[in-house]
Coordinates of C-alpha atoms (C1' of nucleotides) in Angstrom, one line a residue:
Chain Q
M2 CA -14.0 28.1 -1.8
A3 CA -14.9 30.5 -4.0
T4 CA -16.8 27.6 -5.9
I5 CA -18.7 25.9 -2.4
G6 CA -19.2 30.0 -2.2
E7 CA -21.1 31.1 -5.2
A8 CA -23.3 27.7 -4.4
C9 CA -24.6 28.8 -1.6
G10 CA -25.1 32.7 -2.8
L11 CA -21.9 34.4 -0.9
I12 CA -18.3 35.0 -1.3
K13 CA -15.3 32.5 -0.6
G14 CA -14.5 34.8 2.6
S15 CA -17.9 34.8 3.5
I16 CA -17.7 31.1 4.8
Y17 CA -14.9 31.7 7.1
H18 CA -18.5 33.8 9.4
H19 CA -19.5 29.5 9.3
F20 CA -16.7 28.0 9.7
K21 CA -13.5 29.0 10.9
S22 CA -11.4 26.7 8.0
K23 CA -12.0 24.8 4.7
E24 CA -10.2 21.2 6.3
E25 CA -13.5 22.1 9.2
L26 CA -16.0 22.5 6.9
A27 CA -15.0 19.3 4.9
L28 CA -15.0 17.4 8.0
E29 CA -18.7 18.7 9.0
C30 CA -19.6 17.1 5.0
L31 CA -17.8 14.1 6.1
K32 CA -20.0 14.0 8.9
Y33 CA -23.3 15.2 8.1
I34 CA -23.1 12.5 5.1
H35 CA -21.7 9.7 7.8
E36 CA -25.1 10.7 9.7
Y37 CA -26.9 10.4 6.7
F38 CA -26.2 7.0 5.7
N39 CA -26.4 5.7 9.5
R40 CA -30.0 6.9 10.0
E41 CA -31.9 6.3 6.8
I42 CA -29.9 3.0 5.1
F43 CA -27.3 1.7 8.2
S44 CA -30.3 1.7 10.0
I45 CA -32.4 -1.1 8.0
A46 CA -29.9 -3.5 9.3
Y47 CA -31.7 -2.5 12.5
T48 CA -35.3 -2.9 12.6
K49 CA -37.1 -5.9 13.5
Q50 CA -39.5 -6.1 11.2
L51 CA -38.3 -7.7 7.8
S52 CA -36.9 -10.2 6.6
P53 CA -33.1 -10.2 5.9
K54 CA -34.2 -10.9 2.1
D55 CA -36.5 -7.8 2.2
K56 CA -33.6 -6.0 4.3
L57 CA -31.2 -6.2 1.8
I58 CA -33.5 -5.8 -0.7
L59 CA -34.3 -2.2 1.2
F60 CA -31.3 -1.3 2.0
T61 CA -29.8 -1.6 -1.7
K62 CA -32.1 0.0 -3.3
K63 CA -31.3 2.8 -0.7
V64 CA -28.0 3.2 -1.3
E65 CA -28.7 2.9 -5.3
E66 CA -31.2 5.7 -5.1
Y67 CA -28.8 8.1 -2.9
F68 CA -25.8 7.2 -5.8
M69 CA -28.1 7.2 -8.6
N70 CA -28.8 10.5 -7.8
S71 CA -25.7 12.1 -6.7
E72 CA -23.1 13.6 -9.2
G73 CA -19.3 12.9 -7.9
G74 CA -19.9 9.1 -6.5
C75 CA -19.4 8.5 -3.2
L76 CA -17.7 11.7 -1.1
L77 CA -16.4 9.8 1.8
G78 CA -14.6 6.8 -1.4
N79 CA -13.5 9.7 -2.8
F80 CA -11.7 11.2 0.3
A81 CA -10.5 8.5 1.7
L82 CA -8.5 7.6 -1.7
E83 CA -6.9 11.5 -1.8
I84 CA -6.5 13.4 1.9
S85 CA -7.1 10.5 4.4
N86 CA -3.9 10.2 5.3
N87 CA -2.4 13.1 5.6
I88 CA -5.2 14.2 8.6
P89 CA -5.8 11.8 10.6
L90 CA -9.5 13.4 11.6
F91 CA -11.0 12.6 7.8
K92 CA -9.1 8.9 8.8
N93 CA -10.7 7.8 11.3
E94 CA -14.2 9.6 10.3
I95 CA -14.0 7.6 7.1
I96 CA -13.2 4.4 8.4
E97 CA -16.0 4.8 10.8
Y98 CA -18.7 5.3 7.8
F99 CA -16.9 2.3 6.1
K100 CA -17.1 0.0 9.2
N101 CA -20.7 0.9 10.5
W102 CA -22.0 0.0 6.0
E103 CA -20.2 -3.1 6.9
E104 CA -22.0 -4.0 10.1
A105 CA -25.1 -3.4 9.0
I106 CA -24.7 -6.2 6.5
Y107 CA -23.2 -8.1 8.1
Q108 CA -25.6 -8.1 10.9
I109 CA -28.5 -8.5 7.7
L110 CA -26.3 -11.6 6.6
K111 CA -25.7 -13.3 9.8
P112 CA -29.3 -15.2 10.7
E113 CA -29.1 -16.4 6.9
I114 CA -25.4 -17.6 6.1
G115 CA -23.5 -17.1 9.8
E116 CA -21.4 -14.9 11.5
K117 CA -17.7 -16.1 9.4
Q118 CA -19.5 -16.5 6.3
A119 CA -21.5 -13.0 6.8
K120 CA -18.2 -11.1 7.9
E121 CA -16.7 -11.6 4.9
K122 CA -19.8 -10.9 2.6
A123 CA -19.8 -8.1 3.9
M124 CA -16.9 -7.3 3.8
Q125 CA -16.9 -8.1 -0.4
I126 CA -20.5 -6.2 -0.6
V127 CA -19.0 -3.2 0.4
S128 CA -15.8 -3.4 -1.6
A129 CA -18.3 -3.8 -4.9
T130 CA -20.2 -0.5 -4.1
Q131 CA -17.5 0.8 -3.5
G132 CA -15.8 -0.5 -7.0
S133 CA -19.1 -0.4 -9.5
I134 CA -19.9 3.0 -7.9
M135 CA -15.6 3.9 -9.5
L136 CA -16.7 2.9 -12.7
M137 CA -19.9 3.9 -12.9
R138 CA -19.1 7.1 -13.2
I139 CA -15.5 6.5 -15.5
Y140 CA -17.8 5.1 -18.0
G141 CA -20.3 7.6 -17.2
K142 CA -23.4 4.7 -17.2
P143 CA -25.1 3.1 -14.7
D144 CA -24.4 -0.2 -15.9
P145 CA -21.8 -1.2 -13.6
F146 CA -23.9 0.0 -10.2
K147 CA -26.7 -2.0 -10.9
I148 CA -26.1 -4.7 -12.0
Q149 CA -23.5 -5.3 -8.9
N150 CA -27.1 -4.1 -6.6
K151 CA -28.3 -6.3 -8.3
A152 CA -25.9 -9.2 -7.6
I153 CA -26.3 -8.2 -4.5
I154 CA -30.2 -9.0 -3.5
D155 CA -29.8 -12.2 -5.8
F156 CA -27.1 -13.3 -3.2
L157 CA -29.8 -14.2 -0.3
P158 CA -32.6 -16.6 -2.0
Chain D
M25 CA 6.7 18.7 -9.1
A26 CA 9.1 19.3 -6.2
T27 CA 8.9 15.6 -4.5
I28 CA 9.0 13.6 -7.8
G29 CA 11.7 16.1 -8.8
E30 CA 13.2 14.5 -5.0
A31 CA 12.6 11.2 -5.5
C32 CA 14.6 11.2 -9.2
G33 CA 17.3 13.3 -7.3
L34 CA 16.4 16.5 -8.9
I35 CA 14.6 19.8 -8.1
K36 CA 11.3 20.7 -9.8
G37 CA 12.7 22.8 -12.2
S38 CA 14.8 20.2 -13.6
I39 CA 12.3 17.7 -15.1
Y40 CA 10.9 20.9 -17.4
H41 CA 13.7 18.9 -19.8
H42 CA 12.5 15.7 -20.0
F43 CA 8.5 16.4 -20.1
K44 CA 7.0 19.7 -21.1
S45 CA 4.2 20.2 -18.5
K46 CA 3.1 18.3 -15.1
E47 CA -0.1 17.3 -17.7
E48 CA 2.2 15.3 -20.0
L49 CA 4.2 14.1 -17.1
A50 CA 1.2 12.6 -15.7
L51 CA -0.6 11.1 -19.1
E52 CA 2.7 9.5 -19.7
C53 CA 3.1 8.0 -15.8
L54 CA -0.9 7.0 -17.0
K55 CA 0.3 4.8 -20.0
Y56 CA 3.2 2.9 -18.9
I57 CA 1.1 2.0 -16.4
H58 CA -1.5 0.4 -18.6
E59 CA 1.2 -0.7 -20.7
Y60 CA 2.9 -2.0 -17.9
F61 CA -0.6 -3.8 -17.5
N62 CA -1.4 -5.3 -20.6
R63 CA 1.8 -6.6 -21.6
E64 CA 1.9 -8.5 -17.8
I65 CA -1.7 -8.9 -16.8
F66 CA -3.8 -8.3 -18.8
S67 CA -1.6 -10.4 -22.1
I68 CA -2.4 -14.0 -19.4
A69 CA -5.8 -13.9 -21.0
Y70 CA -5.5 -13.9 -24.7
T71 CA -2.3 -16.6 -23.9
K72 CA -3.5 -20.4 -25.3
Q73 CA -1.6 -22.9 -23.1
L74 CA -3.6 -22.2 -20.1
S75 CA -6.8 -23.4 -19.0
P76 CA -9.9 -20.9 -18.0
K77 CA -9.4 -21.2 -14.1
D78 CA -5.5 -22.0 -14.6
K79 CA -5.6 -17.6 -16.1
L80 CA -7.8 -16.8 -13.3
I81 CA -5.7 -17.7 -10.6
L82 CA -2.5 -16.5 -12.7
F83 CA -4.2 -12.8 -13.1
T84 CA -5.5 -12.9 -9.7
K85 CA -2.1 -13.5 -8.4
K86 CA -0.4 -11.3 -10.8
V87 CA -2.9 -8.3 -9.8
E88 CA -2.4 -9.0 -5.9
E89 CA 1.1 -9.1 -6.8
Y90 CA 0.6 -5.6 -8.6
F91 CA -1.1 -4.2 -5.5
M92 CA 0.1 -5.7 -2.6
N93 CA 3.5 -4.0 -3.3
S94 CA 1.9 0.1 -4.5
E95 CA 1.8 1.9 -1.8
G96 CA -0.9 4.3 -3.0
G97 CA -3.6 2.1 -3.9
C98 CA -4.3 2.0 -7.8
L99 CA -3.3 4.9 -9.7
L100 CA -5.3 4.9 -12.4
G101 CA -8.9 4.2 -9.9
N102 CA -7.6 7.5 -7.9
F103 CA -7.6 9.3 -11.1
A104 CA -10.6 8.3 -11.7
L105 CA -12.4 9.6 -9.0
E106 CA -10.1 12.9 -9.2
I107 CA -9.8 14.9 -11.9
S108 CA -10.6 12.7 -15.0
N109 CA -13.4 14.3 -15.6
N110 CA -11.6 17.6 -16.1
I111 CA -9.0 16.2 -18.9
P112 CA -10.2 14.6 -21.5
L113 CA -6.7 13.0 -22.1
F114 CA -5.8 11.0 -19.1
K115 CA -10.5 10.2 -19.0
N116 CA -9.6 8.4 -22.3
E117 CA -6.3 6.6 -20.9
I118 CA -8.2 5.6 -17.8
I119 CA -11.4 4.4 -19.7
E120 CA -9.5 2.0 -21.8
Y121 CA -7.4 0.7 -18.9
F122 CA -10.4 -0.4 -17.2
K123 CA -11.9 -2.0 -20.7
N124 CA -9.2 -4.0 -21.4
W125 CA -9.5 -5.8 -17.5
E126 CA -12.7 -6.4 -17.8
E127 CA -12.4 -7.5 -22.0
A128 CA -9.5 -9.8 -20.5
I129 CA -11.6 -11.5 -17.5
Y130 CA -14.4 -11.4 -19.9
Q131 CA -12.1 -13.8 -22.4
I132 CA -11.0 -16.0 -19.7
L133 CA -14.5 -16.7 -17.7
K134 CA -16.3 -16.7 -21.7
P135 CA -15.3 -20.6 -21.9
E136 CA -16.4 -21.1 -19.3
I137 CA -20.0 -19.7 -18.3
G138 CA -21.0 -18.4 -21.7
E139 CA -21.1 -14.9 -23.0
K140 CA -23.8 -13.1 -21.5
Q141 CA -22.6 -14.0 -17.1
A142 CA -19.2 -13.5 -18.4
K143 CA -20.1 -9.3 -19.1
E144 CA -21.4 -9.3 -16.4
K145 CA -18.8 -10.8 -13.8
A146 CA -16.5 -9.7 -15.5
M147 CA -17.5 -6.2 -15.1
Q148 CA -18.0 -7.5 -10.7
I149 CA -14.7 -8.4 -11.0
V150 CA -12.9 -5.3 -12.1
S151 CA -15.9 -3.1 -9.4
A152 CA -15.2 -6.2 -6.7
T153 CA -11.3 -5.7 -7.0
Q154 CA -11.0 -1.8 -7.1
G155 CA -13.1 -1.6 -4.3
S156 CA -11.3 -4.0 -1.9
I157 CA -7.8 -1.7 -3.2
M158 CA -10.1 0.7 -1.6
L159 CA -10.9 -1.0 1.4
M160 CA -7.4 -2.1 2.1
R161 CA -5.7 1.3 2.1
I162 CA -8.8 2.4 4.2
Y163 CA -8.1 0.0 6.7
G164 CA -4.2 -0.5 6.2
K165 CA -4.4 -4.0 6.2
P166 CA -4.7 -6.3 3.5
D167 CA -8.2 -8.4 4.2
P168 CA -10.4 -6.8 2.3
F169 CA -8.2 -7.1 -0.6
K170 CA -6.9 -11.1 -0.5
I171 CA -9.8 -12.2 1.0
Q172 CA -12.3 -10.9 -2.5
N173 CA -9.2 -12.4 -4.3
K174 CA -9.7 -16.0 -3.4
A175 CA -13.4 -15.4 -3.9
I176 CA -12.5 -15.1 -7.3
I177 CA -10.5 -17.2 -8.3
D178 CA -13.1 -19.3 -5.8
F179 CA -15.8 -18.0 -8.9
L180 CA -14.3 -20.7 -11.2
P181 CA -15.0 -24.8 -10.5
Chain U
dC19 C1' 39.3 20.0 -30.5
dC20 C1' 35.9 23.4 -31.5
dA21 C1' 31.2 23.4 -31.7
dT22 C1' 26.6 21.9 -30.4
dT23 C1' 23.7 19.7 -27.5
dT24 C1' 21.5 17.6 -23.1
dA25 C1' 21.2 17.8 -18.3
dC26 C1' 21.0 20.4 -14.9
dC27 C1' 20.7 24.1 -10.9
dA28 C1' 20.0 28.1 -8.4
dA29 C1' 17.4 32.2 -9.0
dA30 C1' 12.5 34.3 -9.9
dC31 C1' 8.5 34.2 -11.9
dG32 C1' 3.0 33.9 -12.0
dG33 C1' -1.3 32.9 -10.7
dG34 C1' -4.9 31.2 -7.5
dA35 C1' -6.6 29.5 -3.3
dG36 C1' -7.5 29.6 1.7
dT37 C1' -7.3 32.9 5.0
dT38 C1' -7.7 38.0 7.2
dT39 C1' -9.1 42.7 7.2
dG40 C1' -12.3 46.4 8.5
dG41 C1' -16.5 48.4 7.2
dC42 C1' -21.3 48.0 5.6
dA43 C1' -25.8 47.0 6.7
dT44 C1' -29.5 44.5 9.4
dA45 C1' -31.3 42.0 13.0
dG46 C1' -32.4 42.0 17.7
dT47 C1' -32.4 43.9 22.8
dA48 C1' -32.5 46.4 26.6
Chain P
dT6 C1' -33.9 54.8 21.2
dA7 C1' -28.6 53.2 21.5
dC8 C1' -26.0 49.0 21.7
dT9 C1' -24.9 44.2 20.2
dA10 C1' -24.2 40.7 17.7
dT11 C1' -24.9 39.2 13.3
dG12 C1' -24.1 38.5 8.2
dC13 C1' -22.6 39.2 4.9
dC14 C1' -19.1 41.6 0.8
dA15 C1' -14.3 44.3 -1.4
dA16 C1' -10.6 44.0 -0.6
dA17 C1' -6.0 42.9 0.6
dC18 C1' -2.6 39.5 2.2
dT19 C1' 0.3 35.4 1.6
dC20 C1' 2.0 31.2 1.2
dC21 C1' 2.8 27.3 -1.9
dC22 C1' 3.1 26.0 -6.9
dG23 C1' 3.7 25.0 -11.8
dT24 C1' 6.8 26.8 -15.1
dT25 C1' 10.0 30.3 -16.9
dT26 C1' 14.5 31.9 -17.1
dG27 C1' 20.2 31.9 -17.4
dG28 C1' 23.7 30.2 -16.9
dT29 C1' 27.4 26.3 -16.1
dA30 C1' 29.1 21.4 -16.5
dA31 C1' 29.3 17.6 -18.7
dA32 C1' 28.8 14.8 -22.9
dT33 C1' 28.2 14.8 -27.7
dG34 C1' 30.1 14.1 -33.0
dG35 C1' 31.8 16.3 -37.1

DNA sequence: CCATTTACCAAACGGGAGTTTGGCATAGTA
DNA sequence: TACTATGCCAAACTCCCGTTTGGTAAATGG
């Protein structure tokens, strides 16, 4: 809380005039990011103007931009591995986030490769993206993430 | 420390007769797991008796067995996303673990698809495995992990 | 068999992190 | 102007967690 306060130009106690607990603040962060992804990235899958290939390219580009400019990797992924099991509200938010991600890719791929294939591939792409973000952080260089994104785009002819 | 003690039939203070700090204990855990993977799984890549395809099948099977029977996902992956940046010794151990993993798969794939391709593919397989373990935990069902493992095996003809 | 080490417990210690309290400005409102 | 609400700070509070201490009993070993 002290660190968060500092980033806001406040001391830790002052935060409690805006959020009633640290947990509530954290949940609002998860929601905020989830909504951002829904609005700016996942929505690409549901626009009618683009071809599946172009959707996939744009989608992947937006994801790459986002995580190349974020310091700590994927916040929802991090939360998933840490504390979500102990806090049902967190867990629910995280599950919905990843379901939305998968569903978006599924919608992009379905017209090209069919429902069953698209379902599996969507899951794999989300997995691979998350894993490559992890590796990017571990190694301290963007190669794993960028190579992975390239492979995603190349998946559609 | 209280929880760890309990699991050992001790109280938390007693642990300090075996490890000088929590950090040392954690590092020993990382080393222990790293060594286990080196000995039982990564070594498969360097045995001479099997074909690349059979190596990949066995390797993937061992990885699957391990993580299907582990409760908290991949410990080194979790550490990677949490605290490694603050503790250089942890970070180093984690980097080596993932490098060894990648290198093992690289060695398996190289004879079949060449050095450059094998390098990229190895990185992707490690990424995808870690990500699918994460998704398995989030969703509370093994599907993402198992589907991913199947895809790894099917990669070699 | 005595001396020393080892393994352990019970209790206390110390610091840190989230939270609460009370007061002081400033802004808005009647 | 007076009243109220808001935003914030400084300080205290509380609980938890890693760690330390002192003492006891078993194990080791010369």
